[in-house]
GROMACS .gro file of C-alpha atoms in nm:
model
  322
    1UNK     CA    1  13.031  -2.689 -19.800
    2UNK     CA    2  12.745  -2.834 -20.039
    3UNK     CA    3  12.533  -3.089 -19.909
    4UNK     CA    4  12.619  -3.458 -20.010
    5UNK     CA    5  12.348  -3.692 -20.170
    6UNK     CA    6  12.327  -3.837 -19.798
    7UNK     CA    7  12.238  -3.501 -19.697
    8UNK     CA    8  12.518  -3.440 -19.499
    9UNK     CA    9  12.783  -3.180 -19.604
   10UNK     CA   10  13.059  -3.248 -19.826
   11UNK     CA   11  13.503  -3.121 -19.724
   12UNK     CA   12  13.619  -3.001 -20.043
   13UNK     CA   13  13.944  -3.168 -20.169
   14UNK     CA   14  14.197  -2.956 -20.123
   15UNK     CA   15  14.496  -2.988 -20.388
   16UNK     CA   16  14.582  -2.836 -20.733
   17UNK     CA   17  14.295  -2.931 -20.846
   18UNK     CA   18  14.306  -3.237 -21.095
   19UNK     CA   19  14.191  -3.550 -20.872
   20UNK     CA   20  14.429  -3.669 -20.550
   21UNK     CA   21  14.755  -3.463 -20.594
   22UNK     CA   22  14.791  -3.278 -20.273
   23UNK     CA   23  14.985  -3.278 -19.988
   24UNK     CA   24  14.761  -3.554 -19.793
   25UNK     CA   25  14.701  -3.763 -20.077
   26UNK     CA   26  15.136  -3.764 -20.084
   27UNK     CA   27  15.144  -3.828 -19.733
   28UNK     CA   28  14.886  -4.123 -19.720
   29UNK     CA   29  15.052  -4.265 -20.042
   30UNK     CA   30  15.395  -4.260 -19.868
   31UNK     CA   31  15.268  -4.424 -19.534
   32UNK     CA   32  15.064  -4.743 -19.769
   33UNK     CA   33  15.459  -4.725 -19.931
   34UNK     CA   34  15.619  -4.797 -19.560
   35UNK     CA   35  15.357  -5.037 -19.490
   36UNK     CA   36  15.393  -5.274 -19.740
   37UNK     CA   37  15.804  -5.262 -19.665
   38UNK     CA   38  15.747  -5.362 -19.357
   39UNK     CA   39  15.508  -5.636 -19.397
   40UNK     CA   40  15.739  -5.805 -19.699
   41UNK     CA   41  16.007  -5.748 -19.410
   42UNK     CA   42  15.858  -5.923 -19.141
   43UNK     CA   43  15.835  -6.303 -19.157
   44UNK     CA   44  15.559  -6.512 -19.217
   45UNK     CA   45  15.342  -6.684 -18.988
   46UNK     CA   46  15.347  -7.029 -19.055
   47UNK     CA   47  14.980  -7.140 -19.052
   48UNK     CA   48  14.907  -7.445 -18.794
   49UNK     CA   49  14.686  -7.703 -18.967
   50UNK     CA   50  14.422  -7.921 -18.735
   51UNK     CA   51  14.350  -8.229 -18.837
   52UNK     CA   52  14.071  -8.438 -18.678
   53UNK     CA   53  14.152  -8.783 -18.579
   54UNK     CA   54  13.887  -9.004 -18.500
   55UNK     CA   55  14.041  -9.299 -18.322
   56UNK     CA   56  14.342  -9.073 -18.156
   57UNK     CA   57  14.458  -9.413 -17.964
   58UNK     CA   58  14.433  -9.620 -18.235
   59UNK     CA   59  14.734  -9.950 -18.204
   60UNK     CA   60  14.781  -9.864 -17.865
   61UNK     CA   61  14.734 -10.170 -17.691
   62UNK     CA   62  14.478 -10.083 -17.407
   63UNK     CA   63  14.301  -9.806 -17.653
   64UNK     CA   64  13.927  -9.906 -17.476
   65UNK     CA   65  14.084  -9.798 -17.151
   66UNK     CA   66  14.232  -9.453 -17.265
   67UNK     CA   67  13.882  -9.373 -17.404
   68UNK     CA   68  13.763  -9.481 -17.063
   69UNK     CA   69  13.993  -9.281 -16.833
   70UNK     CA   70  13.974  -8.930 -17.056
   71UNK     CA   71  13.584  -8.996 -17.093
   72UNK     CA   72  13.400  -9.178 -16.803
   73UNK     CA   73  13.691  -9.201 -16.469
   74UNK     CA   74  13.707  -8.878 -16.250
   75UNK     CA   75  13.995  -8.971 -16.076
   76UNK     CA   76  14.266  -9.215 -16.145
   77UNK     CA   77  14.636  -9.236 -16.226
   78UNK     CA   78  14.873  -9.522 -16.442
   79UNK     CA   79  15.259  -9.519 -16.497
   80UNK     CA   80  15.395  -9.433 -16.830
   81UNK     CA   81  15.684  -9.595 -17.023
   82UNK     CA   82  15.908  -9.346 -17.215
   83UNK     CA   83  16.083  -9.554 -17.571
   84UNK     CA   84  16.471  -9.566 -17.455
   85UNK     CA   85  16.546  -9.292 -17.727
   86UNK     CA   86  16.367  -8.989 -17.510
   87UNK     CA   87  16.490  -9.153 -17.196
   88UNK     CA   88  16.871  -9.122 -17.365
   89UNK     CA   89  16.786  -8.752 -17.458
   90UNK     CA   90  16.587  -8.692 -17.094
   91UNK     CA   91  16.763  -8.907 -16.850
   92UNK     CA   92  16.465  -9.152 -16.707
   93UNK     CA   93  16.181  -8.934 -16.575
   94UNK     CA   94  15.914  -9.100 -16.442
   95UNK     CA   95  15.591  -9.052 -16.613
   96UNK     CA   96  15.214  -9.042 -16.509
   97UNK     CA   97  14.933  -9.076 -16.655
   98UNK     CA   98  14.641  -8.871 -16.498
   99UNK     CA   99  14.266  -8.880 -16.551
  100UNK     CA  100  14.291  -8.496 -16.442
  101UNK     CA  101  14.534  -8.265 -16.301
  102UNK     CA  102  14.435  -7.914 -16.107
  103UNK     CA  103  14.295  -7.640 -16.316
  104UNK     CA  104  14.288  -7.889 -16.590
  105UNK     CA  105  14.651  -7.848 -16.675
  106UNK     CA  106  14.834  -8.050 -16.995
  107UNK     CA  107  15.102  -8.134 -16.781
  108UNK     CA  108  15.359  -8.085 -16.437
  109UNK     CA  109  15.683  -8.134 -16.344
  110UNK     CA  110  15.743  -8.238 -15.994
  111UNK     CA  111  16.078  -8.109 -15.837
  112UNK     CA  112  16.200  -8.419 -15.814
  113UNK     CA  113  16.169  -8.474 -16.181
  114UNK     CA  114  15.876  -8.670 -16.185
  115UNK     CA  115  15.562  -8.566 -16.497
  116UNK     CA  116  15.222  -8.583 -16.486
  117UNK     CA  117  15.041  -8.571 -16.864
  118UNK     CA  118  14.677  -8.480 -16.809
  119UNK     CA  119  14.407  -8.636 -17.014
  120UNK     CA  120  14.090  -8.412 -16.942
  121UNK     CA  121  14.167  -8.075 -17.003
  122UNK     CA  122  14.053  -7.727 -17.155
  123UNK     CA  123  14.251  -7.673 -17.437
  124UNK     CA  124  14.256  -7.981 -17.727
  125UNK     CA  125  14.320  -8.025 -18.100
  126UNK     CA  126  14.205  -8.247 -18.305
  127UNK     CA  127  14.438  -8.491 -18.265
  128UNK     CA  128  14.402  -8.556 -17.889
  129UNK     CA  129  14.713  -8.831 -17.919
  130UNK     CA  130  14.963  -8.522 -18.092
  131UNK     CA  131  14.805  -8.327 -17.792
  132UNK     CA  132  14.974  -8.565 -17.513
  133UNK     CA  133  15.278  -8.629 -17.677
  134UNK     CA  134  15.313  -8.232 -17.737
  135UNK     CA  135  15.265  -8.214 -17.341
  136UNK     CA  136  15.507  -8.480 -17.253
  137UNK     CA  137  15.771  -8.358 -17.506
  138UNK     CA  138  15.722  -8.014 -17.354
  139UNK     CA  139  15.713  -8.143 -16.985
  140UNK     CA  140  16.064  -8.322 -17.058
  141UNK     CA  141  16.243  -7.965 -17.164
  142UNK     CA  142  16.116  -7.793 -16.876
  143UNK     CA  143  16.275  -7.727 -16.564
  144UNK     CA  144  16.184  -7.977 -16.254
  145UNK     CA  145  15.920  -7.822 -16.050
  146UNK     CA  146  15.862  -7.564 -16.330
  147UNK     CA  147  15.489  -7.492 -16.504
  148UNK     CA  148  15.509  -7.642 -16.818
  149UNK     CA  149  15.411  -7.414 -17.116
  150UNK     CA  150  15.207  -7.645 -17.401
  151UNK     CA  151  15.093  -7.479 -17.762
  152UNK     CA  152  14.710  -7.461 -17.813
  153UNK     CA  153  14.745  -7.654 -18.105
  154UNK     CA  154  15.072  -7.850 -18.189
  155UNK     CA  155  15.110  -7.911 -18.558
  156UNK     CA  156  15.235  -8.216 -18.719
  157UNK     CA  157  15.500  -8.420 -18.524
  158UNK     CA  158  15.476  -8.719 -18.284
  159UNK     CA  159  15.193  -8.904 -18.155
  160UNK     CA  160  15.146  -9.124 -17.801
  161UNK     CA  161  15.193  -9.406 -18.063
  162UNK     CA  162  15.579  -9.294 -18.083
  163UNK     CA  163  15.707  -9.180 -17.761
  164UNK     CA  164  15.573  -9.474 -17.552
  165UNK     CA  165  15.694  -9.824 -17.471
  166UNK     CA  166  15.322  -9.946 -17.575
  167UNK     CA  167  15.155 -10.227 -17.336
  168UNK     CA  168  14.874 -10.240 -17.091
  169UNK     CA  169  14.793  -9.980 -16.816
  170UNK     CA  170  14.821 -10.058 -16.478
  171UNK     CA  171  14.516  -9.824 -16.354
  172UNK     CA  172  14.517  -9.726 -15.995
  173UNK     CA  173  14.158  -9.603 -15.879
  174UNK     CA  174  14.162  -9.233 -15.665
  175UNK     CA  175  13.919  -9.164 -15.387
  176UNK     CA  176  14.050  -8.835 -15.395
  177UNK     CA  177  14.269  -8.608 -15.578
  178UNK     CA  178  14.566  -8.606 -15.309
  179UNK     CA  179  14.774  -8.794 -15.565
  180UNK     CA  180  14.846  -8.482 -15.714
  181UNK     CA  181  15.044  -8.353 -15.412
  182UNK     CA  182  15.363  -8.439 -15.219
  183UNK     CA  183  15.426  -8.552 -14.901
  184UNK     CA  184  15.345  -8.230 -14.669
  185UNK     CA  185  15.146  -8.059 -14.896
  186UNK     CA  186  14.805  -8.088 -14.720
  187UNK     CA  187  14.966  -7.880 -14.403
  188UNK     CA  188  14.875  -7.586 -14.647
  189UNK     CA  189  14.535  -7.482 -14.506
  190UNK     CA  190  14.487  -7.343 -14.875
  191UNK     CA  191  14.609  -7.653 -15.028
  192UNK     CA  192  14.397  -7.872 -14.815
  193UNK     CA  193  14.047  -7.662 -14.909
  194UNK     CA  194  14.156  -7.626 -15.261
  195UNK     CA  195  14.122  -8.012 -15.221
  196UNK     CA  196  13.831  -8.026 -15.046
  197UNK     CA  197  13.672  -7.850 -15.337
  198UNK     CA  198  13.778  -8.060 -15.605
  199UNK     CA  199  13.717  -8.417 -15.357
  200UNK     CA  200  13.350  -8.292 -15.361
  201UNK     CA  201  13.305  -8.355 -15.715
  202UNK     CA  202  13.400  -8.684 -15.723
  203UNK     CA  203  13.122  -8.995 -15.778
  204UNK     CA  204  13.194  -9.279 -15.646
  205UNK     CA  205  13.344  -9.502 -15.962
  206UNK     CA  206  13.501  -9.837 -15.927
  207UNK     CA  207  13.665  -9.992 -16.200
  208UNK     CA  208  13.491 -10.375 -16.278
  209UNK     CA  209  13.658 -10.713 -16.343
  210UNK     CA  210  13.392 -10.887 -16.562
  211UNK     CA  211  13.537 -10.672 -16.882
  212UNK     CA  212  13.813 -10.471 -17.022
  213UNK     CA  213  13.736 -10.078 -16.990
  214UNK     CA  214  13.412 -10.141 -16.799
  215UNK     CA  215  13.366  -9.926 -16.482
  216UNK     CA  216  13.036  -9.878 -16.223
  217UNK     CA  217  12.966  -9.537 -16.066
  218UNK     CA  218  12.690  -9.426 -15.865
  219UNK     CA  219  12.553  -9.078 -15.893
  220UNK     CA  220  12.281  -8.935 -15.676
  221UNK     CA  221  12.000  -9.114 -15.761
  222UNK     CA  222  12.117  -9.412 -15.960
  223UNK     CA  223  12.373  -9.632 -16.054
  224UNK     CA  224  12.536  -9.669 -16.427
  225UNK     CA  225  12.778  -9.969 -16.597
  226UNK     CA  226  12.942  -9.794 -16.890
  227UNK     CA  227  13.192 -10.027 -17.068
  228UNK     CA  228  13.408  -9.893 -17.356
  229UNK     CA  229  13.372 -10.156 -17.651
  230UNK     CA  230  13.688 -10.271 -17.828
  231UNK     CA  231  13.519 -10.367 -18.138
  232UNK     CA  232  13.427 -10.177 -18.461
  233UNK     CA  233  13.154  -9.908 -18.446
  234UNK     CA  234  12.956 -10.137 -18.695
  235UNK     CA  235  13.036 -10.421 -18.536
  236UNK     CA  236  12.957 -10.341 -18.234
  237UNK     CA  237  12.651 -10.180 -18.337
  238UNK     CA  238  12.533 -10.486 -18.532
  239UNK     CA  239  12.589 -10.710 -18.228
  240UNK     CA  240  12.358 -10.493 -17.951
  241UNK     CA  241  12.126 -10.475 -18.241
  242UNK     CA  242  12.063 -10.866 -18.213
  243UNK     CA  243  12.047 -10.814 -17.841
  244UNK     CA  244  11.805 -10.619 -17.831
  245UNK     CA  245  11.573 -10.752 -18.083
  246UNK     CA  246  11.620 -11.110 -17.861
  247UNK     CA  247  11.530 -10.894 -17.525
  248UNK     CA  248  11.897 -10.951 -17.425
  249UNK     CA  249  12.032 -10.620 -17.385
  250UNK     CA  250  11.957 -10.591 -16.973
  251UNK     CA  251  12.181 -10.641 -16.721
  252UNK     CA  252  11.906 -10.768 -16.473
  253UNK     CA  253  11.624 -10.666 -16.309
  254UNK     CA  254  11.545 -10.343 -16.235
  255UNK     CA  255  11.808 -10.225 -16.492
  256UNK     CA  256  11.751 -10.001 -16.796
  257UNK     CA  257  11.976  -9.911 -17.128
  258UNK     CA  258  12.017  -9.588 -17.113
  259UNK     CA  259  12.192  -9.586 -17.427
  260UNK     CA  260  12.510  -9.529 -17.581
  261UNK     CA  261  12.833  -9.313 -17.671
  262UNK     CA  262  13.034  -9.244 -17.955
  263UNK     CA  263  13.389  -9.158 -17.787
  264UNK     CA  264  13.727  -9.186 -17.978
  265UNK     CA  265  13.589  -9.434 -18.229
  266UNK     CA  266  13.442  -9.647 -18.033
  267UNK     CA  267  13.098  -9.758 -17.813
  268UNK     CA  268  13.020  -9.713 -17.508
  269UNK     CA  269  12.660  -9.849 -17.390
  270UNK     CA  270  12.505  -9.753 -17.042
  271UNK     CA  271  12.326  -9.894 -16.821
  272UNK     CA  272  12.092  -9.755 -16.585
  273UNK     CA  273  12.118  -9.936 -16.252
  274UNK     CA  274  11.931  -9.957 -15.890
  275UNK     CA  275  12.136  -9.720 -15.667
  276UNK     CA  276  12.152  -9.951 -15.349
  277UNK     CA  277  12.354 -10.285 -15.440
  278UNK     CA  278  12.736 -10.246 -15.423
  279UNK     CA  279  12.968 -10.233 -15.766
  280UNK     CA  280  13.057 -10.619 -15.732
  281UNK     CA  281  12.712 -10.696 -15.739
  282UNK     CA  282  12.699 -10.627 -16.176
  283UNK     CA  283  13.033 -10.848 -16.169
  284UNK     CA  284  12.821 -11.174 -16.255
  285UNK     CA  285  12.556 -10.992 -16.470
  286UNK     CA  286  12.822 -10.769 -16.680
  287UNK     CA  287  13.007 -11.069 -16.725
  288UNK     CA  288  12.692 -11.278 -16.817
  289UNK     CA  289  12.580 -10.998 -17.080
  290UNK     CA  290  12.954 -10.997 -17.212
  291UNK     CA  291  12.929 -11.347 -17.342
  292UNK     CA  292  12.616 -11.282 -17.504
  293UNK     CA  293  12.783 -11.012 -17.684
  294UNK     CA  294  13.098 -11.196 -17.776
  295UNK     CA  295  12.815 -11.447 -17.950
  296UNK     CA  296  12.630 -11.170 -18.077
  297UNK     CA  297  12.936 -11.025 -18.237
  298UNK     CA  298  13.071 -11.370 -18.365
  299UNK     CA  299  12.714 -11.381 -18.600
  300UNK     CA  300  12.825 -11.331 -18.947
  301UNK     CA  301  12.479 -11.323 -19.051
  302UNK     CA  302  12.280 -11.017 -19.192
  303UNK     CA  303  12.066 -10.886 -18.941
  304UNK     CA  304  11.707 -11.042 -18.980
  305UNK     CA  305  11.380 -10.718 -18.965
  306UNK     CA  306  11.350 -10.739 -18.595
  307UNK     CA  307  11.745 -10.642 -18.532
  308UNK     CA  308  11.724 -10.415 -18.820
  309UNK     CA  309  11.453 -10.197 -18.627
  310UNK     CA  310  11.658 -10.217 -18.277
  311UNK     CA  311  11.973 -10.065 -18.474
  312UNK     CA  312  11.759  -9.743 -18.573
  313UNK     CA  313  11.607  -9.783 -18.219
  314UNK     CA  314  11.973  -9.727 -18.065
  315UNK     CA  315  12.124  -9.513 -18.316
  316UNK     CA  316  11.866  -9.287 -18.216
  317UNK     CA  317  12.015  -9.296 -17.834
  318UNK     CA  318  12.322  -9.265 -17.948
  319UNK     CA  319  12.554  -8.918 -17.835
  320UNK     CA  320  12.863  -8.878 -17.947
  321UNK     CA  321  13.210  -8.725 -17.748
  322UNK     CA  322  13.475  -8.517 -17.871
   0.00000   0.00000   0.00000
């Protein structure tokens, strides 16, 4: 063997002599042969495109309160309305809506029949609307009391928008996460420390009357009020802008703005409260600060140098969810 220009030693090709006409070169020519055969033989892959949505509840009529149960609620539930086509095709399943189901799951079937669609979970596209109608769909053709199997991503197809009877949700606020299980399941010690666990994570969050998609929660040191806007981002925008150049952007004493969200298309400021006083105590002042905004928002006028410079002050506290 001669050494190569690496300095490491060359193999000799073995063959006839003139270039890559031996035995191996044969052999590795025949194998690239069957390789390509099978490849044109196998079918293709169709390719699954993503598309981002930004508004994924858009024309849904309680859209502010979607935002606020996959973003802001830990625990909470609301019944579903199938359109009478799927119920036709499915037979009338009941359907829940949960803020989270165990292990974060897309959906469950109940052996009675019953579904659960889960809005927090791991494993989202783009499109978080095609997500839960993907996990309904695939909730419907499986098995009662069966895990149901969802794709990562689910390609082009139906939304929420088209497989629900669309109106407002009837929200019903959890303590706990026993609303997952039926009757009897707690007598599992396993079950019952399982929910133990998850019960432990919980802050205390009550949903408030003053406003649409508003809700109070109390974490260890401090309070919040976060309230999902139904306006435009711009609009919305433009209208805490004049609040806060007026020095109307406060709930009350002792409060703070923390800030703001960007969540589904849509605001959602927050509001730093005192820990101690109950939620119905921000009732009167959310509802107070809620006209203002309603004014605020009504002003058709362009925003005079003093608003101007609040909007850049709250754009920079702004953090956005996805």
């Amino acid at each position: 063997m001669s050494p190569g220009r690496s300095g490491f030693p060359t193999r000799p090709v073995r063959g006839n002599g003139a270039g890559c006409r031996g035995l191996g070169c044969l052999a590795v020519s025949k194998r690239r042969k069957q390789a390509r055969s099978t490849a044109e033989a196998a079918p293709r892959r169709q390719k699954v495109r993503d598309i981002f949505v930004a508004r994924p509840f858009e024309g849904l009529a309680d859209e502010p309160e979607w935002i606020a149960l996959r973003e802001l609620v830990p625990a909470a539930s609301a019944p579903l309305q199938l359109t009478p086509d799927l119920v036709e095709r499915y037979g009338d399943r009941p359907v829940t809506l949960a803020t989270v189901l165990p292990m974060a799951a897309p959906a469950m079937t109940k052996p009675d029949g019953r579904i659960m669609l889960g809005l927090q979970r791991h494993v989202q596209s783009g499109d978080v609307s095609r997500d839960l109608a993907v996990a309904v769909l695939c909730a419907l053709e499986t098995a009662p009391g069966n895990t149901v199997s969802v794709p990562p991503l689910p390609g082009e197809g139906p939304r929420l928008q088209d497989i629900l009877v669309d109106g407002p949700l009837d929200v019903t606020m959890h303590d706990g996460f026993d609303f997952w299980l039926d009757e009897g399941a707690t007598n599992d010690p396993n079950v019952r420390a399982s929910l133990e666990r998850a019960d432990a994570s919980i802050y205390p969050t009550v949903r408030l009357k003053a406003a649409p998609a508003a809700y109070w929660c109390q974490v260890p040191e401090k309070a919040h009020v976060r309230w999902v806007l139904p306006d435009s981002e711009d609009d919305a925008l433009d209208a805490l802008s004049r609040l806060s150049a007026a020095g109307e952007l406060l709930l009350g004493d002792g409060t703070k703005f923390a800030g703001m969200f960007r969540a589904h298309g849509r605001l959602v400021p927050v509001w730093d409260l005192p820990r101690d006083p109950e939620a119905g105590e921000w009732e009167t002042p959310l509802a107070e600060f809620a006209k203002r905004y309603a004014e605020a928002l009504a002003d058709s006028t362009p925003l005079d140098a003093a608003a101007r410079r609040s909007r850049q002050g709250l754009l920079g506290r702004q953090l956005t969810l996805r």
